[in-house]
Amino acid sequence: TGDGGSKEGSCAKEPKAYPRTEALLGPTSVNFTAFCLKASAFGSREYAAELLLANLLETGQLHELVRLKGGAYGASAFPFRQEGFMALASYRDPHLFETFEAFENVIGMAGLTRYCEADLERALFGIIGKEEIPFRPNERGYVALRRYLFGISDDLRQQNRTWLLRIKPADIKQAADRLFNTSFKASRAFITNQTGLAPIKRLDPWPELTETKLPL
């Protein structure tokens, strides 16, 4: 796909100073949420552990708390390798405050969970399965351009694959503890309506709340 050109390891940029909590208001009957934590740089052992942890959360505690118990249509966890942060998100979610509590809880629970080699193997298959899907010609061109712009070379991708194969359960615990220790600095964004926002404003649980009305 011809990735070269940019300096390797330069893909994870320091995030800009966005509002810590941003509410996007519109005529919606359900909520869409995102909970973002500072994470590790792509190509590092720490990033590989966080990538596996994200898969374990998405198919485990996060799925149970946000989808099965909370009733959201979907829930996901994924590290953004270009930007250097981890995001937990839900969509078509009947809850708001409870979902953000669940996001914090699953990170803490992961640090106490005893994952085994079989758990990591299943997560690895899920990650590699997503990466190895065939692309149409236009998709290959788009992916190659993104990798070029963000400095994600084939060597850097191979380095990440090598780390993924070496991750142990102890690395997952360290990743969960590391992310949990940054959770008090997390940023939150959500799409809701005025009714959904009212109890959040009354409780005032998060700092620096910014409201933006969607032009719908």
PDB file of N, CA and C in Angstrom, residues 65-111:
ATOM      1  N   LEU A  65     -22.785  -4.273  30.484  1.00  0.00           N
ATOM      2  CA  LEU A  65     -23.341  -3.155  31.235  1.00  0.00           C
ATOM      3  C   LEU A  65     -24.115  -2.169  30.374  1.00  0.00           C
ATOM      4  N   VAL A  66     -23.577  -1.854  29.181  1.00  0.00           N
ATOM      5  CA  VAL A  66     -24.174  -0.796  28.375  1.00  0.00           C
ATOM      6  C   VAL A  66     -25.220  -1.328  27.394  1.00  0.00           C
ATOM      7  N   ARG A  67     -24.960  -2.488  26.810  1.00  0.00           N
ATOM      8  CA  ARG A  67     -25.919  -3.040  25.841  1.00  0.00           C
ATOM      9  C   ARG A  67     -26.969  -3.918  26.500  1.00  0.00           C
ATOM     10  N   LEU A  68     -26.524  -4.962  27.214  1.00  0.00           N
ATOM     11  CA  LEU A  68     -27.485  -5.913  27.762  1.00  0.00           C
ATOM     12  C   LEU A  68     -28.293  -5.316  28.908  1.00  0.00           C
ATOM     13  N   LYS A  69     -27.625  -4.680  29.856  1.00  0.00           N
ATOM     14  CA  LYS A  69     -28.338  -4.107  31.005  1.00  0.00           C
ATOM     15  C   LYS A  69     -28.849  -2.700  30.710  1.00  0.00           C
ATOM     16  N   GLY A  70     -28.062  -1.903  30.017  1.00  0.00           N
ATOM     17  CA  GLY A  70     -28.443  -0.518  29.771  1.00  0.00           C
ATOM     18  C   GLY A  70     -29.383  -0.314  28.612  1.00  0.00           C
ATOM     19  N   GLY A  71     -29.428  -1.264  27.686  1.00  0.00           N
ATOM     20  CA  GLY A  71     -30.361  -1.168  26.575  1.00  0.00           C
ATOM     21  C   GLY A  71     -29.895  -0.347  25.393  1.00  0.00           C
ATOM     22  N   ALA A  72     -28.613   0.041  25.364  1.00  0.00           N
ATOM     23  CA  ALA A  72     -28.103   0.782  24.207  1.00  0.00           C
ATOM     24  C   ALA A  72     -28.050  -0.128  22.984  1.00  0.00           C
ATOM     25  N   TYR A  73     -28.229   0.473  21.815  1.00  0.00           N
ATOM     26  CA  TYR A  73     -28.186  -0.312  20.576  1.00  0.00           C
ATOM     27  C   TYR A  73     -26.770  -0.806  20.300  1.00  0.00           C
ATOM     28  N   GLY A  74     -25.780  -0.043  20.725  1.00  0.00           N
ATOM     29  CA  GLY A  74     -24.397  -0.464  20.506  1.00  0.00           C
ATOM     30  C   GLY A  74     -23.460   0.182  21.505  1.00  0.00           C
ATOM     31  N   ALA A  75     -22.330  -0.491  21.765  1.00  0.00           N
ATOM     32  CA  ALA A  75     -21.287   0.042  22.639  1.00  0.00           C
ATOM     33  C   ALA A  75     -19.941  -0.408  22.093  1.00  0.00           C
ATOM     34  N   SER A  76     -18.958   0.453  22.165  1.00  0.00           N
ATOM     35  CA  SER A  76     -17.655   0.127  21.586  1.00  0.00           C
ATOM     36  C   SER A  76     -16.524   0.727  22.403  1.00  0.00           C
ATOM     37  N   ALA A  77     -15.334   0.165  22.219  1.00  0.00           N
ATOM     38  CA  ALA A  77     -14.113   0.687  22.838  1.00  0.00           C
ATOM     39  C   ALA A  77     -12.993   0.548  21.817  1.00  0.00           C
ATOM     40  N   PHE A  78     -12.229   1.607  21.618  1.00  0.00           N
ATOM     41  CA  PHE A  78     -11.161   1.549  20.622  1.00  0.00           C
ATOM     42  C   PHE A  78     -10.153   2.660  20.861  1.00  0.00           C
ATOM     43  N   PRO A  79      -8.864   2.351  20.698  1.00  0.00           N
ATOM     44  CA  PRO A  79      -7.847   3.394  20.779  1.00  0.00           C
ATOM     45  C   PRO A  79      -7.657   4.052  19.414  1.00  0.00           C
ATOM     46  N   PHE A  80      -7.563   5.368  19.399  1.00  0.00           N
ATOM     47  CA  PHE A  80      -7.276   6.098  18.170  1.00  0.00           C
ATOM     48  C   PHE A  80      -5.766   6.209  18.052  1.00  0.00           C
ATOM     49  N   ARG A  81      -5.187   5.438  17.145  1.00  0.00           N
ATOM     50  CA  ARG A  81      -3.727   5.385  17.091  1.00  0.00           C
ATOM     51  C   ARG A  81      -3.115   6.678  16.597  1.00  0.00           C
ATOM     52  N   GLN A  82      -3.833   7.438  15.764  1.00  0.00           N
ATOM     53  CA  GLN A  82      -3.279   8.698  15.283  1.00  0.00           C
ATOM     54  C   GLN A  82      -3.277   9.766  16.368  1.00  0.00           C
ATOM     55  N   GLU A  83      -4.332   9.819  17.162  1.00  0.00           N
ATOM     56  CA  GLU A  83      -4.493  10.902  18.117  1.00  0.00           C
ATOM     57  C   GLU A  83      -3.977  10.574  19.514  1.00  0.00           C
ATOM     58  N   GLY A  84      -3.763   9.300  19.818  1.00  0.00           N
ATOM     59  CA  GLY A  84      -3.224   8.937  21.113  1.00  0.00           C
ATOM     60  C   GLY A  84      -4.226   8.981  22.245  1.00  0.00           C
ATOM     61  N   PHE A  85      -5.481   8.543  21.989  1.00  0.00           N
ATOM     62  CA  PHE A  85      -6.432   8.438  23.087  1.00  0.00           C
ATOM     63  C   PHE A  85      -7.325   7.221  22.892  1.00  0.00           C
ATOM     64  N   MET A  86      -7.920   6.777  23.989  1.00  0.00           N
ATOM     65  CA  MET A  86      -8.852   5.661  23.980  1.00  0.00           C
ATOM     66  C   MET A  86     -10.265   6.213  24.130  1.00  0.00           C
ATOM     67  N   ALA A  87     -11.195   5.686  23.350  1.00  0.00           N
ATOM     68  CA  ALA A  87     -12.587   6.124  23.425  1.00  0.00           C
ATOM     69  C   ALA A  87     -13.492   4.951  23.745  1.00  0.00           C
ATOM     70  N   LEU A  88     -14.414   5.176  24.662  1.00  0.00           N
ATOM     71  CA  LEU A  88     -15.515   4.265  24.914  1.00  0.00           C
ATOM     72  C   LEU A  88     -16.775   4.999  24.487  1.00  0.00           C
ATOM     73  N   ALA A  89     -17.654   4.332  23.767  1.00  0.00           N
ATOM     74  CA  ALA A  89     -18.794   5.036  23.188  1.00  0.00           C
ATOM     75  C   ALA A  89     -20.035   4.156  23.168  1.00  0.00           C
ATOM     76  N   SER A  90     -21.191   4.808  23.106  1.00  0.00           N
ATOM     77  CA  SER A  90     -22.458   4.107  22.934  1.00  0.00           C
ATOM     78  C   SER A  90     -23.311   4.876  21.934  1.00  0.00           C
ATOM     79  N   TYR A  91     -24.249   4.186  21.296  1.00  0.00           N
ATOM     80  CA  TYR A  91     -25.159   4.879  20.385  1.00  0.00           C
ATOM     81  C   TYR A  91     -26.562   4.307  20.513  1.00  0.00           C
ATOM     82  N   ARG A  92     -27.513   5.186  20.203  1.00  0.00           N
ATOM     83  CA  ARG A  92     -28.931   4.895  20.408  1.00  0.00           C
ATOM     84  C   ARG A  92     -29.119   4.351  21.819  1.00  0.00           C
ATOM     85  N   ASP A  93     -28.698   5.165  22.769  1.00  0.00           N
ATOM     86  CA  ASP A  93     -28.619   4.778  24.171  1.00  0.00           C
ATOM     87  C   ASP A  93     -29.748   5.460  24.963  1.00  0.00           C
ATOM     88  N   PRO A  94     -30.582   4.706  25.680  1.00  0.00           N
ATOM     89  CA  PRO A  94     -31.644   5.338  26.461  1.00  0.00           C
ATOM     90  C   PRO A  94     -31.130   6.044  27.717  1.00  0.00           C
ATOM     91  N   HIS A  95     -29.873   5.775  28.091  1.00  0.00           N
ATOM     92  CA  HIS A  95     -29.298   6.359  29.302  1.00  0.00           C
ATOM     93  C   HIS A  95     -28.175   7.331  28.953  1.00  0.00           C
ATOM     94  N   LEU A  96     -27.794   8.127  29.929  1.00  0.00           N
ATOM     95  CA  LEU A  96     -26.728   9.098  29.729  1.00  0.00           C
ATOM     96  C   LEU A  96     -25.747   9.053  30.906  1.00  0.00           C
ATOM     97  N   PHE A  97     -26.149   9.592  32.052  1.00  0.00           N
ATOM     98  CA  PHE A  97     -25.282   9.601  33.232  1.00  0.00           C
ATOM     99  C   PHE A  97     -24.879   8.187  33.615  1.00  0.00           C
ATOM    100  N   GLU A  98     -25.842   7.240  33.562  1.00  0.00           N
ATOM    101  CA  GLU A  98     -25.546   5.852  33.929  1.00  0.00           C
ATOM    102  C   GLU A  98     -24.523   5.223  32.999  1.00  0.00           C
ATOM    103  N   THR A  99     -24.560   5.612  31.724  1.00  0.00           N
ATOM    104  CA  THR A  99     -23.596   5.057  30.773  1.00  0.00           C
ATOM    105  C   THR A  99     -22.184   5.546  31.065  1.00  0.00           C
ATOM    106  N   PHE A 100     -22.047   6.827  31.392  1.00  0.00           N
ATOM    107  CA  PHE A 100     -20.716   7.331  31.724  1.00  0.00           C
ATOM    108  C   PHE A 100     -20.190   6.698  33.012  1.00  0.00           C
ATOM    109  N   GLU A 101     -21.075   6.412  33.951  1.00  0.00           N
ATOM    110  CA  GLU A 101     -20.655   5.676  35.146  1.00  0.00           C
ATOM    111  C   GLU A 101     -20.169   4.283  34.767  1.00  0.00           C
ATOM    112  N   ALA A 102     -20.862   3.646  33.825  1.00  0.00           N
ATOM    113  CA  ALA A 102     -20.460   2.317  33.372  1.00  0.00           C
ATOM    114  C   ALA A 102     -19.094   2.363  32.699  1.00  0.00           C
ATOM    115  N   PHE A 103     -18.838   3.398  31.910  1.00  0.00           N
ATOM    116  CA  PHE A 103     -17.535   3.533  31.271  1.00  0.00           C
ATOM    117  C   PHE A 103     -16.415   3.558  32.315  1.00  0.00           C
ATOM    118  N   GLU A 104     -16.596   4.354  33.364  1.00  0.00           N
ATOM    119  CA  GLU A 104     -15.581   4.422  34.414  1.00  0.00           C
ATOM    120  C   GLU A 104     -15.448   3.084  35.126  1.00  0.00           C
ATOM    121  N   ASN A 105     -16.585   2.433  35.360  1.00  0.00           N
ATOM    122  CA  ASN A 105     -16.555   1.171  36.093  1.00  0.00           C
ATOM    123  C   ASN A 105     -15.851   0.055  35.333  1.00  0.00           C
ATOM    124  N   VAL A 106     -16.072  -0.015  34.009  1.00  0.00           N
ATOM    125  CA  VAL A 106     -15.481  -1.132  33.265  1.00  0.00           C
ATOM    126  C   VAL A 106     -13.961  -1.024  33.225  1.00  0.00           C
ATOM    127  N   ILE A 107     -13.435   0.203  33.210  1.00  0.00           N
ATOM    128  CA  ILE A 107     -11.985   0.360  33.244  1.00  0.00           C
ATOM    129  C   ILE A 107     -11.441  -0.143  34.580  1.00  0.00           C
ATOM    130  N   GLY A 108     -12.120   0.228  35.673  1.00  0.00           N
ATOM    131  CA  GLY A 108     -11.699  -0.255  36.982  1.00  0.00           C
ATOM    132  C   GLY A 108     -11.852  -1.759  37.121  1.00  0.00           C
ATOM    133  N   MET A 109     -12.952  -2.310  36.601  1.00  0.00           N
ATOM    134  CA  MET A 109     -13.186  -3.750  36.669  1.00  0.00           C
ATOM    135  C   MET A 109     -12.134  -4.523  35.892  1.00  0.00           C
ATOM    136  N   ALA A 110     -11.695  -3.964  34.772  1.00  0.00           N
ATOM    137  CA  ALA A 110     -10.698  -4.653  33.948  1.00  0.00           C
ATOM    138  C   ALA A 110      -9.393  -4.851  34.706  1.00  0.00           C
ATOM    139  N   GLY A 111      -9.037  -3.876  35.549  1.00  0.00           N
ATOM    140  CA  GLY A 111      -7.816  -4.003  36.327  1.00  0.00           C
ATOM    141  C   GLY A 111      -7.893  -5.093  37.372  1.00  0.00           C
TER     142      GLY A 111
END
